[in-house]
CSV table of C-alpha atoms and ligand atoms in Angstrom, one decimal:
chain,number,residue,atom,x,y,z
A,12,MET,CA,-248.8,151.7,229.0
A,13,LEU,CA,-248.5,154.5,231.5
A,14,ARG,CA,-244.8,154.8,230.7
A,15,ARG,CA,-245.4,155.0,227.0
A,16,TRP,CA,-248.0,157.7,227.5
A,17,SER,CA,-245.5,159.8,229.6
A,18,ILE,CA,-242.8,159.5,226.9
A,19,GLU,CA,-245.2,160.7,224.3
A,20,GLY,CA,-246.5,163.4,226.6
A,21,ALA,CA,-242.9,164.7,227.1
A,22,LEU,CA,-242.2,164.6,223.4
A,23,VAL,CA,-245.2,166.7,222.3
A,24,PRO,CA,-244.0,170.0,223.8
A,25,LEU,CA,-240.4,169.3,222.6
A,26,SER,CA,-241.5,168.7,219.0
A,27,LEU,CA,-243.8,171.7,219.0
A,28,SER,CA,-241.1,173.9,220.3
A,29,CYS,CA,-238.7,172.7,217.6
A,30,ILE,CA,-241.3,173.6,215.0
A,31,ALA,CA,-242.0,177.0,216.5
A,32,TYR,CA,-238.4,177.9,217.3
A,33,PRO,CA,-237.5,179.3,213.8
A,34,PHE,CA,-240.4,181.7,214.0
A,35,TRP,CA,-239.3,182.9,217.4
A,36,ARG,CA,-235.6,183.3,216.6
A,37,ASN,CA,-235.2,184.5,213.0
A,38,ASN,CA,-231.4,184.6,212.9
A,39,LEU,CA,-230.8,180.8,212.9
A,40,VAL,CA,-228.4,179.3,210.4
A,41,LEU,CA,-230.6,176.6,209.2
A,42,PRO,CA,-234.1,177.4,210.5
A,43,THR,CA,-236.0,174.7,208.6
A,44,LEU,CA,-233.8,172.0,210.1
A,45,TYR,CA,-235.3,172.8,213.5
A,46,ALA,CA,-238.8,172.4,212.1
A,47,SER,CA,-237.8,169.2,210.4
A,48,LEU,CA,-236.5,167.8,213.7
A,49,GLY,CA,-239.8,168.8,215.3
A,50,TYR,CA,-241.7,166.9,212.5
A,51,GLY,CA,-239.4,163.9,213.1
A,52,LEU,CA,-240.4,163.8,216.8
A,53,LEU,CA,-244.1,164.2,215.7
A,54,ALA,CA,-243.7,161.2,213.4
A,55,LEU,CA,-242.4,159.2,216.4
A,56,ILE,CA,-245.2,160.3,218.6
A,57,CYS,CA,-247.9,159.7,216.0
A,58,SER,CA,-246.7,156.2,215.3
A,59,LEU,CA,-246.3,155.3,219.0
A,60,LYS,CA,-249.9,156.4,219.5
A,61,LEU,CA,-251.7,155.3,216.3
A,62,ILE,CA,-250.2,151.8,215.8
A,63,PRO,CA,-251.7,150.2,218.9
A,64,ILE,CA,-255.1,152.0,218.3
A,65,LEU,CA,-255.3,150.8,214.7
A,66,SER,CA,-253.9,147.3,215.2
A,67,PRO,CA,-257.2,145.6,216.1
A,68,ILE,CA,-259.0,147.4,213.3
A,69,PHE,CA,-256.4,146.0,210.8
A,70,LYS,CA,-256.9,142.5,212.2
A,71,ALA,CA,-260.6,142.8,212.1
A,72,ARG,CA,-260.4,143.8,208.4
A,73,GLY,CA,-258.4,140.7,207.6
A,74,LEU,CA,-255.0,142.3,207.4
A,75,ARG,CA,-253.2,139.8,209.6
A,76,GLY,CA,-250.4,137.3,209.3
A,77,ARG,CA,-249.2,134.3,211.4
A,78,ASP,CA,-246.0,134.9,213.5
A,79,ARG,CA,-244.4,131.7,212.1
A,80,LEU,CA,-241.4,131.6,214.4
A,81,LYS,CA,-243.4,131.2,217.6
A,82,LEU,CA,-244.8,128.1,219.3
A,83,ASN,CA,-248.5,129.1,219.0
A,84,GLN,CA,-248.1,131.0,215.7
A,85,HIS,CA,-250.7,133.6,216.8
A,86,GLU,CA,-251.9,136.2,214.3
A,87,LEU,CA,-250.6,139.7,214.2
A,88,PRO,CA,-251.9,142.8,212.4
A,89,GLU,CA,-250.1,142.9,209.0
A,90,SER,CA,-249.3,145.8,206.6
A,91,MET,CA,-248.8,148.3,209.5
A,92,GLY,CA,-246.3,150.0,207.2
A,93,VAL,CA,-249.3,151.8,205.7
A,94,ILE,CA,-249.8,153.6,209.0
A,95,CYS,CA,-246.2,154.7,209.1
A,96,ALA,CA,-246.3,155.8,205.4
A,97,SER,CA,-249.6,157.7,206.0
A,98,ILE,CA,-248.1,159.5,209.0
A,99,TYR,CA,-245.0,160.3,207.1
A,100,VAL,CA,-246.7,161.6,204.0
A,101,ALA,CA,-249.2,163.7,206.0
A,102,LEU,CA,-246.3,165.3,208.0
A,103,MET,CA,-244.2,165.9,204.9
A,104,ILE,CA,-247.1,167.7,203.3
A,105,LEU,CA,-247.5,169.8,206.4
A,106,PHE,CA,-243.8,170.4,206.3
A,107,ILE,CA,-243.7,171.8,202.8
A,108,PRO,CA,-244.5,175.4,203.7
A,109,PHE,CA,-241.6,175.4,206.2
A,110,VAL,CA,-239.2,174.7,203.3
A,111,PHE,CA,-240.4,177.9,201.7
A,112,THR,CA,-240.7,180.1,204.8
A,113,ASP,CA,-238.1,182.5,203.5
A,114,VAL,CA,-240.1,183.1,200.4
A,115,LEU,CA,-243.5,183.0,201.9
A,116,PHE,CA,-242.5,185.5,204.6
A,117,SER,CA,-240.4,187.4,202.1
A,118,ARG,CA,-237.4,187.1,204.4
A,119,GLN,CA,-235.0,187.1,201.5
A,120,ALA,CA,-237.3,188.6,198.9
A,121,PRO,CA,-237.1,192.3,197.9
A,122,ALA,CA,-238.7,194.6,200.4
A,123,GLN,CA,-241.3,195.8,198.0
A,124,SER,CA,-242.5,192.3,196.9
A,125,THR,CA,-246.0,191.3,197.7
A,126,LEU,CA,-247.1,187.7,198.2
A,127,SER,CA,-248.6,187.6,194.7
A,128,ALA,CA,-245.5,189.0,193.2
A,129,VAL,CA,-243.5,186.4,195.1
A,130,GLY,CA,-245.8,183.7,193.8
A,131,GLN,CA,-245.1,184.6,190.2
A,132,ALA,CA,-241.5,185.7,190.1
A,133,GLU,CA,-239.5,184.5,193.2
A,134,PHE,CA,-241.1,181.3,194.3
A,135,PRO,CA,-238.7,178.4,193.7
A,136,GLN,CA,-241.0,176.3,191.6
A,137,GLN,CA,-238.3,173.8,190.8
A,138,GLN,CA,-237.6,173.1,194.5
A,139,LEU,CA,-241.3,172.6,195.0
A,140,SER,CA,-241.6,170.2,192.1
A,141,VAL,CA,-238.6,168.2,193.5
A,142,PHE,CA,-240.5,167.9,196.8
A,143,LEU,CA,-243.8,167.0,195.2
A,144,ALA,CA,-242.2,164.4,192.8
A,145,ALA,CA,-240.5,162.8,195.8
A,146,LEU,CA,-243.8,162.6,197.6
A,147,LEU,CA,-245.5,161.2,194.5
A,148,SER,CA,-242.9,158.5,194.2
A,149,LEU,CA,-243.2,157.6,197.9
A,150,LEU,CA,-247.0,157.5,197.6
A,151,SER,CA,-246.9,155.3,194.5
A,152,ALA,CA,-244.4,152.9,196.3
A,153,THR,CA,-246.7,152.8,199.3
A,154,LEU,CA,-249.8,152.1,197.3
A,155,LEU,CA,-248.0,149.4,195.3
A,156,GLY,CA,-246.6,147.8,198.5
A,157,PHE,CA,-250.1,147.8,200.0
A,158,LEU,CA,-251.5,146.2,196.9
A,159,ASP,CA,-248.8,143.6,197.2
A,160,ASP,CA,-249.8,142.9,200.8
A,161,VAL,CA,-253.5,142.5,199.9
A,162,PHE,CA,-253.1,140.6,196.6
A,163,ASP,CA,-249.8,138.8,197.3
A,164,ILE,CA,-248.3,139.7,193.9
A,165,ARG,CA,-245.8,137.2,192.4
A,166,TRP,CA,-242.1,138.0,192.4
A,167,ARG,CA,-241.9,138.4,188.6
A,168,TYR,CA,-244.5,141.2,188.8
A,169,LYS,CA,-243.3,142.5,192.1
A,170,LEU,CA,-239.7,143.2,191.0
A,171,PRO,CA,-240.5,145.9,188.4
A,172,ILE,CA,-243.2,147.7,190.5
A,173,PRO,CA,-240.8,150.3,192.0
A,174,LEU,CA,-239.6,151.2,188.4
A,175,ILE,CA,-243.0,152.7,187.9
A,176,ALA,CA,-242.9,154.5,191.2
A,177,SER,CA,-239.5,156.0,190.4
A,178,ILE,CA,-240.6,157.7,187.1
A,179,PRO,CA,-241.6,161.1,188.7
A,180,LEU,CA,-238.2,161.2,190.4
A,181,LEU,CA,-236.3,160.6,187.2
A,182,LEU,CA,-238.3,163.2,185.4
A,183,VAL,CA,-237.5,165.8,188.0
A,184,TYR,CA,-233.9,164.7,187.9
A,185,TYR,CA,-234.0,165.3,184.1
A,186,ALA,CA,-235.8,168.6,184.5
A,187,GLU,CA,-233.2,170.0,186.8
A,188,ARG,CA,-230.5,168.9,184.3
A,189,GLY,CA,-229.2,166.2,186.7
A,190,ASN,CA,-225.7,165.0,186.1
A,191,THR,CA,-225.4,161.8,184.0
A,192,HIS,CA,-221.6,161.8,184.2
A,193,ILE,CA,-219.5,159.5,186.3
A,194,VAL,CA,-215.9,160.0,187.4
A,195,VAL,CA,-213.8,157.1,186.2
A,196,PRO,CA,-211.6,155.7,189.1
A,197,LYS,CA,-208.0,156.7,188.7
A,198,GLN,CA,-206.9,153.1,188.0
A,199,LEU,CA,-209.4,152.7,185.1
A,200,ARG,CA,-208.6,156.0,183.3
A,201,VAL,CA,-206.0,154.4,181.0
A,202,LEU,CA,-208.6,151.9,179.9
A,203,PHE,CA,-211.3,154.5,179.2
A,204,GLY,CA,-208.9,157.2,178.1
A,205,ARG,CA,-210.8,159.9,180.1
A,206,THR,CA,-211.6,161.1,183.6
A,207,ILE,CA,-215.3,161.7,183.1
A,208,LEU,CA,-217.7,159.4,181.4
A,209,ASN,CA,-221.2,160.4,180.2
A,210,LEU,CA,-223.6,157.5,180.7
A,211,GLY,CA,-226.6,159.5,179.3
A,212,PRO,CA,-229.8,157.4,179.3
A,213,LEU,CA,-227.9,154.5,181.0
A,214,TYR,CA,-227.6,156.7,184.1
A,215,TYR,CA,-231.4,156.8,184.2
A,216,VAL,CA,-231.6,153.1,183.9
A,217,TYR,CA,-229.2,152.8,186.8
A,218,MET,CA,-231.3,155.2,189.0
A,219,ALA,CA,-234.5,153.3,188.2
A,220,LEU,CA,-232.8,150.0,189.1
A,221,LEU,CA,-231.5,151.7,192.3
A,222,SER,CA,-235.1,152.3,193.4
A,223,THR,CA,-236.0,148.6,192.6
A,224,PHE,CA,-233.0,147.4,194.5
A,225,CYS,CA,-233.6,149.6,197.6
A,226,THR,CA,-237.3,148.5,197.9
A,227,ASN,CA,-236.8,144.8,197.2
A,228,SER,CA,-233.6,144.3,199.1
A,229,ILE,CA,-235.2,145.3,202.4
A,230,ASN,CA,-238.1,143.1,201.7
A,231,ILE,CA,-236.0,139.9,201.0
A,232,LEU,CA,-234.0,140.4,204.2
A,233,ALA,CA,-237.1,139.7,206.3
A,234,GLY,CA,-239.0,137.1,208.2
A,235,ILE,CA,-237.9,137.6,211.8
A,236,ASN,CA,-239.4,140.1,214.3
A,237,GLY,CA,-238.0,143.6,213.9
A,238,ILE,CA,-235.7,143.1,211.0
A,239,GLU,CA,-237.3,145.2,208.3
A,240,ALA,CA,-237.8,148.2,210.6
A,241,SER,CA,-234.4,148.0,212.1
A,242,GLN,CA,-232.7,147.8,208.8
A,243,SER,CA,-234.5,150.9,207.7
A,244,LEU,CA,-233.8,152.7,210.9
A,245,VAL,CA,-230.1,152.0,210.8
A,246,ILE,CA,-229.8,153.0,207.1
A,247,ALA,CA,-231.9,156.2,207.7
A,248,CYS,CA,-229.7,157.2,210.7
A,249,SER,CA,-226.6,156.5,208.6
A,250,VAL,CA,-227.8,158.7,205.8
A,251,ALA,CA,-228.9,161.5,208.2
A,252,LEU,CA,-225.5,161.4,209.9
A,253,ASN,CA,-223.8,161.6,206.5
A,254,ASP,CA,-226.0,164.6,205.6
A,255,LEU,CA,-225.1,166.4,208.8
A,256,LEU,CA,-221.4,166.3,207.8
A,257,TYR,CA,-222.2,168.5,204.9
A,258,LEU,CA,-224.1,171.2,206.8
A,259,PRO,CA,-222.5,174.4,208.1
A,260,LEU,CA,-223.1,173.5,211.8
A,261,PRO,CA,-220.5,174.2,214.5
A,262,PHE,CA,-219.8,170.5,215.2
A,263,THR,CA,-219.5,169.5,211.6
A,264,PHE,CA,-216.9,172.2,211.1
A,265,LYS,CA,-214.9,170.4,213.8
A,266,LEU,CA,-215.6,167.0,212.4
A,267,GLN,CA,-214.6,168.0,208.9
A,268,GLY,CA,-211.4,169.6,210.2
A,269,PHE,CA,-210.6,166.6,212.4
A,270,SER,CA,-211.5,163.4,210.6
A,271,PHE,CA,-212.1,164.4,207.0
A,272,GLY,CA,-209.6,167.1,206.7
A,273,GLY,CA,-207.8,165.2,203.9
A,274,ILE,CA,-210.8,165.2,201.7
A,275,TYR,CA,-211.7,168.8,202.5
A,276,GLY,CA,-208.2,169.8,201.8
A,277,ALA,CA,-208.2,167.9,198.5
A,278,GLY,CA,-210.7,170.3,197.0
A,279,MET,CA,-214.0,168.9,198.2
A,280,ALA,CA,-216.8,171.2,197.3
A,281,TRP,CA,-217.9,171.1,200.9
A,282,GLY,CA,-219.9,174.1,202.0
A,283,SER,CA,-221.1,174.9,198.4
A,284,ARG,CA,-224.7,176.0,198.5
A,285,ASP,CA,-225.8,173.3,196.1
A,286,LEU,CA,-224.2,170.6,198.2
A,287,VAL,CA,-225.7,171.9,201.4
A,288,GLU,CA,-229.1,172.2,199.9
A,289,ARG,CA,-229.0,168.6,198.6
A,290,HIS,CA,-228.1,167.2,202.0
A,291,LEU,CA,-230.6,169.4,203.7
A,292,LEU,CA,-233.3,168.0,201.4
A,293,SER,CA,-232.1,164.5,202.3
A,294,LEU,CA,-232.3,165.3,206.0
A,295,TYR,CA,-235.9,166.6,205.6
A,296,PHE,CA,-236.8,163.2,204.3
A,297,MET,CA,-234.8,161.2,206.7
A,298,LEU,CA,-235.7,162.7,210.1
A,299,PRO,CA,-239.5,161.9,209.9
A,300,LEU,CA,-238.5,158.4,208.5
A,301,ILE,CA,-236.3,157.8,211.5
A,302,GLY,CA,-239.3,158.9,213.6
A,303,VAL,CA,-241.8,156.5,212.1
A,304,CYS,CA,-239.4,153.6,211.9
A,305,ALA,CA,-238.4,154.0,215.6
A,306,GLY,CA,-242.0,154.3,216.6
A,307,PHE,CA,-242.9,151.2,214.6
A,308,LEU,CA,-240.0,149.2,216.0
A,309,ARG,CA,-241.4,149.6,219.4
A,310,PHE,CA,-244.2,147.2,218.3
A,311,ASN,CA,-242.3,145.1,215.8
A,312,TRP,CA,-239.3,144.3,218.1
A,313,TYR,CA,-239.3,140.7,219.5
A,314,PRO,CA,-241.9,139.6,220.6
A,315,ALA,CA,-243.7,141.5,217.8
A,316,THR,CA,-247.3,142.8,218.1
A,317,ALA,CA,-247.4,144.2,214.6
A,318,PHE,CA,-246.0,143.2,211.2
A,319,PRO,CA,-244.7,145.8,208.7
A,320,GLY,CA,-245.9,144.1,205.5
A,321,ASP,CA,-244.4,144.9,202.1
A,322,THR,CA,-245.8,148.4,202.4
A,323,LEU,CA,-243.1,149.4,204.9
A,324,CYS,CA,-240.3,147.9,202.9
A,325,TYR,CA,-241.5,149.6,199.7
A,326,PHE,CA,-242.1,152.9,201.4
A,327,CYS,CA,-238.7,153.0,203.2
A,328,GLY,CA,-236.8,151.7,200.2
A,329,MET,CA,-238.3,154.4,198.0
A,330,ALA,CA,-237.5,157.0,200.6
A,331,PHE,CA,-233.8,156.0,200.4
A,332,ALA,CA,-233.9,156.0,196.6
A,333,VAL,CA,-235.5,159.5,196.7
A,334,VAL,CA,-232.7,161.0,198.8
A,335,GLY,CA,-230.0,159.0,196.9
A,336,ILE,CA,-231.2,160.3,193.5
A,337,LEU,CA,-232.2,163.8,194.4
A,338,GLY,CA,-229.3,164.3,196.8
A,339,HIS,CA,-226.9,163.0,194.1
A,340,PHE,CA,-225.2,160.5,196.4
A,341,SER,CA,-226.5,157.2,195.1
A,342,LYS,CA,-223.1,155.5,195.5
A,343,THR,CA,-222.7,156.6,199.1
A,344,LEU,CA,-226.3,155.4,199.7
A,345,LEU,CA,-225.5,152.0,198.2
A,346,LEU,CA,-222.6,151.7,200.7
A,347,PHE,CA,-225.1,151.8,203.5
A,348,PHE,CA,-226.8,148.7,201.9
A,349,LEU,CA,-223.9,146.4,202.3
A,350,PRO,CA,-225.8,143.6,204.1
A,351,GLN,CA,-228.7,144.0,201.6
A,352,ILE,CA,-226.3,143.8,198.6
A,353,PHE,CA,-224.8,140.6,200.0
A,354,ASN,CA,-228.2,139.1,200.8
A,355,PHE,CA,-229.5,140.0,197.3
A,356,LEU,CA,-226.4,138.6,195.5
A,357,LEU,CA,-226.7,135.4,197.6
A,358,SER,CA,-230.5,135.2,196.8
A,359,CYS,CA,-230.0,135.5,193.0
A,360,PRO,CA,-230.0,131.7,192.3
A,361,GLN,CA,-233.3,131.4,194.1
A,362,LEU,CA,-234.8,134.7,192.8
A,363,PHE,CA,-233.9,133.8,189.1
A,364,GLY,CA,-235.1,130.2,189.3
A,365,LEU,CA,-231.9,128.3,189.3
A,366,VAL,CA,-232.6,126.9,192.8
A,367,PRO,CA,-236.2,126.4,194.0
A,368,CYS,CA,-237.6,129.4,195.9
A,369,PRO,CA,-240.2,128.5,198.5
A,370,ARG,CA,-242.9,131.1,199.5
A,371,HIS,CA,-241.0,131.7,202.7
A,372,ARG,CA,-237.2,131.5,203.1
A,373,MET,CA,-237.1,132.7,206.7
A,374,PRO,CA,-235.3,130.4,209.3
A,375,ARG,CA,-237.1,127.3,210.6
A,376,TYR,CA,-238.7,127.1,214.0
A,377,ASP,CA,-238.5,123.5,215.3
A,378,LEU,CA,-241.5,122.7,217.5
A,379,ARG,CA,-239.4,120.0,219.2
A,380,ASP,CA,-236.6,122.4,220.1
A,381,PRO,CA,-238.1,125.8,221.1
A,382,PRO,CA,-237.2,128.7,221.1
A,383,PHE,CA,-234.3,128.1,218.8
A,384,LEU,CA,-234.1,128.9,215.0
A,385,PHE,CA,-232.4,126.6,212.4
A,386,PRO,CA,-231.5,127.3,208.8
A,387,SER,CA,-234.5,126.6,206.6
A,388,LEU,CA,-234.3,124.2,203.6
A,389,THR,CA,-235.4,124.1,200.0
A,390,VAL,CA,-235.8,120.8,198.3
A,391,PHE,CA,-235.1,120.0,194.6
A,392,LYS,CA,-237.9,118.2,192.9
A,393,GLY,CA,-235.6,116.8,190.2
A,394,SER,CA,-231.9,116.8,189.8
A,395,PRO,CA,-230.4,120.4,189.8
A,396,SER,CA,-228.8,121.8,186.7
A,397,ALA,CA,-225.0,121.7,186.3
A,398,LEU,CA,-224.9,125.5,186.9
A,399,ALA,CA,-227.0,125.3,190.1
A,400,THR,CA,-224.8,122.4,191.3
A,401,ARG,CA,-221.6,124.5,190.7
A,402,ILE,CA,-223.0,127.5,192.5
A,403,LEU,CA,-224.2,125.5,195.5
A,404,GLU,CA,-220.9,123.6,195.8
A,405,THR,CA,-219.0,126.9,195.8
A,406,LEU,CA,-221.4,128.4,198.4
A,407,SER,CA,-221.1,125.3,200.4
A,408,VAL,CA,-217.2,125.5,200.4
A,409,LEU,CA,-217.5,129.2,201.5
A,410,GLY,CA,-219.8,128.1,204.3
A,411,PHE,CA,-222.8,130.1,202.9
A,412,ALA,CA,-225.0,127.1,202.3
A,413,ARG,CA,-225.4,123.5,203.6
A,414,VAL,CA,-226.3,120.9,201.0
A,415,THR,CA,-227.5,117.4,201.3
A,416,ARG,CA,-226.9,114.8,198.6
A,417,ASP,CA,-228.5,111.6,197.3
A,418,VAL,CA,-226.4,108.7,198.7
A,419,SER,CA,-226.3,106.8,195.4
A,420,THR,CA,-226.3,109.5,192.6
A,421,ARG,CA,-224.4,112.2,194.7
A,422,ASN,CA,-226.8,114.7,193.2
A,423,ILE,CA,-227.8,117.6,195.5
A,424,THR,CA,-231.2,117.0,196.9
A,425,SER,CA,-231.7,120.0,199.2
A,426,THR,CA,-229.9,123.1,200.3
A,427,THR,CA,-230.4,125.7,203.0
A,428,ASN,CA,-232.2,128.8,201.6
A,429,LEU,CA,-229.7,131.3,200.3
A,430,THR,CA,-230.2,134.1,202.8
A,431,LEU,CA,-228.0,136.1,205.2
A,432,LEU,CA,-230.2,135.0,208.1
A,433,ASN,CA,-229.5,131.3,207.3
A,434,ILE,CA,-225.8,132.0,206.9
A,435,ILE,CA,-225.7,133.5,210.4
A,436,LEU,CA,-227.5,130.4,211.7
A,437,ILE,CA,-225.1,128.1,209.9
A,438,ARG,CA,-222.2,129.9,211.5
A,439,THR,CA,-223.6,130.3,215.0
A,440,GLY,CA,-225.7,127.2,215.4
A,441,PRO,CA,-229.2,127.4,216.8
A,442,ILE,CA,-230.0,130.8,218.4
A,443,THR,CA,-233.2,132.5,219.4
A,444,GLU,CA,-235.2,134.9,217.2
A,445,ALA,CA,-234.3,137.9,219.4
A,446,GLU,CA,-230.6,137.0,219.3
A,447,LEU,CA,-230.7,136.7,215.5
A,448,THR,CA,-232.4,140.1,215.1
A,449,LYS,CA,-229.8,141.7,217.4
A,450,MET,CA,-227.0,140.1,215.3
A,451,CYS,CA,-228.5,141.6,212.1
A,452,VAL,CA,-228.8,145.0,213.7
A,453,LEU,CA,-225.1,144.8,214.7
A,454,LEU,CA,-224.2,143.7,211.2
A,455,GLN,CA,-226.1,146.6,209.7
A,456,ILE,CA,-224.3,149.1,212.0
A,457,THR,CA,-221.0,147.5,211.2
A,458,GLY,CA,-221.9,147.8,207.5
A,459,SER,CA,-222.5,151.5,208.0
A,460,LEU,CA,-219.2,152.0,209.8
A,461,ILE,CA,-217.4,150.2,206.9
A,462,ALA,CA,-219.4,152.5,204.5
A,463,TYR,CA,-218.0,155.6,206.3
A,464,ILE,CA,-214.5,154.2,206.2
A,465,VAL,CA,-214.8,153.4,202.5
A,466,ARG,CA,-216.5,156.7,201.7
A,467,TYR,CA,-214.2,159.0,203.6
A,468,GLY,CA,-211.1,157.0,204.1
A,469,LEU,CA,-210.6,154.9,201.0
A,470,ALA,CA,-212.4,157.0,198.3
A,471,GLY,CA,-209.2,159.0,197.9
A,472,LEU,CA,-207.5,155.8,196.5
A,473,LEU,CA,-210.0,155.8,193.6
A,474,TYR,CA,-210.9,159.4,193.1
A,475,ASP,CA,-209.1,162.8,193.3
A,476,GLY,CA,-211.7,164.8,195.3
A,477,ASP,CA,-215.3,164.6,196.5
A,478,ARG,CA,-217.3,162.3,194.3
A,479,HIS,CA,-220.7,161.0,195.5
B,15,UD1,C1,-240.2,137.9,201.7
B,15,UD1,C2,-239.1,136.7,201.5
B,15,UD1,C3,-239.6,135.5,202.2
B,15,UD1,C4,-239.8,135.8,203.7
B,15,UD1,C5,-240.8,136.9,203.8
B,15,UD1,C6,-241.0,137.2,205.3
B,15,UD1,C7,-237.8,136.3,199.5
B,15,UD1,C8,-237.8,136.0,198.1
B,15,UD1,N1,-239.0,136.5,200.1
B,15,UD1,O1,-241.3,137.5,201.0
B,15,UD1,O2,-238.6,134.5,202.1
B,15,UD1,O3,-240.3,134.6,204.3
B,15,UD1,O4,-240.4,138.0,203.1
B,15,UD1,O5,-241.4,138.5,205.5
B,15,UD1,O6,-236.8,136.4,200.2
B,15,UD1,N2,-243.5,136.9,209.2
B,15,UD1,C9,-243.2,136.3,210.4
B,15,UD1,N3,-242.4,136.9,211.3
B,15,UD1,C10,-241.9,138.2,211.0
B,15,UD1,C11,-242.2,138.8,209.7
B,15,UD1,C12,-243.0,138.1,208.8
B,15,UD1,O7,-243.6,135.2,210.7
B,15,UD1,O8,-241.2,138.8,211.8
B,15,UD1,C13,-244.3,136.1,208.2
B,15,UD1,C14,-245.8,136.4,208.6
B,15,UD1,O9,-246.5,135.3,208.4
B,15,UD1,C15,-246.2,137.5,207.6
B,15,UD1,C16,-245.3,137.1,206.4
B,15,UD1,O10,-244.1,136.6,206.9
B,15,UD1,O11,-247.5,137.5,207.3
B,15,UD1,C17,-245.0,138.3,205.5
B,15,UD1,O12,-244.5,137.8,204.3
B,15,UD1,P1,-244.5,138.7,203.0
B,15,UD1,O13,-243.9,140.0,203.4
B,15,UD1,O14,-245.7,138.7,202.3
B,15,UD1,O15,-243.4,137.9,202.2
B,15,UD1,P2,-242.6,138.4,200.9
B,15,UD1,O16,-242.2,139.8,201.0
B,15,UD1,O17,-243.3,138.0,199.7
B,16,MG,MG1,-242.4,141.2,202.7
């Protein structure tokens, strides 16, 4: 406790100095980025401090869940994601004036302009509406996630929830005449007879689905201590690192010249004001997210003392959708979701009703063999359909599922739940919950490394220049 206090104590002056630094030195290249870093640290401090204070209150109000993969299955405070989301949104609101410091303090405005004149003529209303729409989408996702935690909404209703939350984003995208064109990969150009394809309204459908995917895919790769928060943390760090590569900072110049020189040389619009602004916006949203996720992970890591609830999954997923859509790098963003894409595709037979989907698909904790986890099972009530049998047989051959059959009819009677966590357990044999979480974090980091290789190493095989 004393140690945590001292860490927080040390971080407070650091975060405040970061926020104040741009006011002190007004010749910085990206002044708002320092403030954003300060807010990221504040997000970390607030979550480290508030979560333990509010945990007993949440439990007392009935927001609690059983830690199912433990011997005594004690109850922990649930839906703590709502604290993270509240800290995040409050800090982002406080951060808004920093985004417009140049205008508010007339740094770049004409010398004679007064604040009222700035308010009418020079204030970048569009940039403000982008920010506010993003916050509205995040708030809607948080509210809907919290409702889900409280009312335990069914999957068929749960899936489209983020579609509603993404509407403000899509409208802003439309208002700023967002691009709906995609570049056809070199290999497919003969087929389409063109280099650029306008998807029109379909592009909006794609973006709406992106927000549904980002939110739900984090939520269905869940059930062991620390996994939701660590997925979000690794993805947020990967996005932030990717953003940094586009900013005119001394070390990114070196990086671009060294590792990504090929792409830069191939005519990448790197350094264009538009591109820098989009990635700056993304960083403004990612740094506080990294702060709250890191702070929350302190309490959610094995052995957890707090559960995130669907609120954290929805809120983090929507934050990724926000930056992917408004930053115009949705394809790059999806690359950082490789484990989630795999887990979602694997889960489809259960999510769409071909294979029974129990309320919880998390691994099984065997009371006779603690502390190890085993793949959990789902049992067929009748005989499975021909399609389900085909799918399960294929997955079984690939080593992604383990099925049991009726001795006389040879029909499949049960299968391991179709999740990435169970696949790891099938491959490794029984391991502890902490080991499984660490393996997932490692997988997520490996996924991000592959994403960078694909994005910056292999993209040239499909496209001519920089395509997000
Ligand atoms: C999703 C998954 C479900 C998984 C659950 C775990 C699908 C379709 N749904 O459902 O399979 O079991 O998440 O979050 O894939 N819990 C623990 N330990 C943890 C985290 C959660 O025991 O580290 C338990 C707690 O009892 C907690 C509950 O899971 O209360 C939360 O489940 P909830 O988030 O409501 O489940 P879903 O998101 O509906
Ligand atoms: Mg959940």
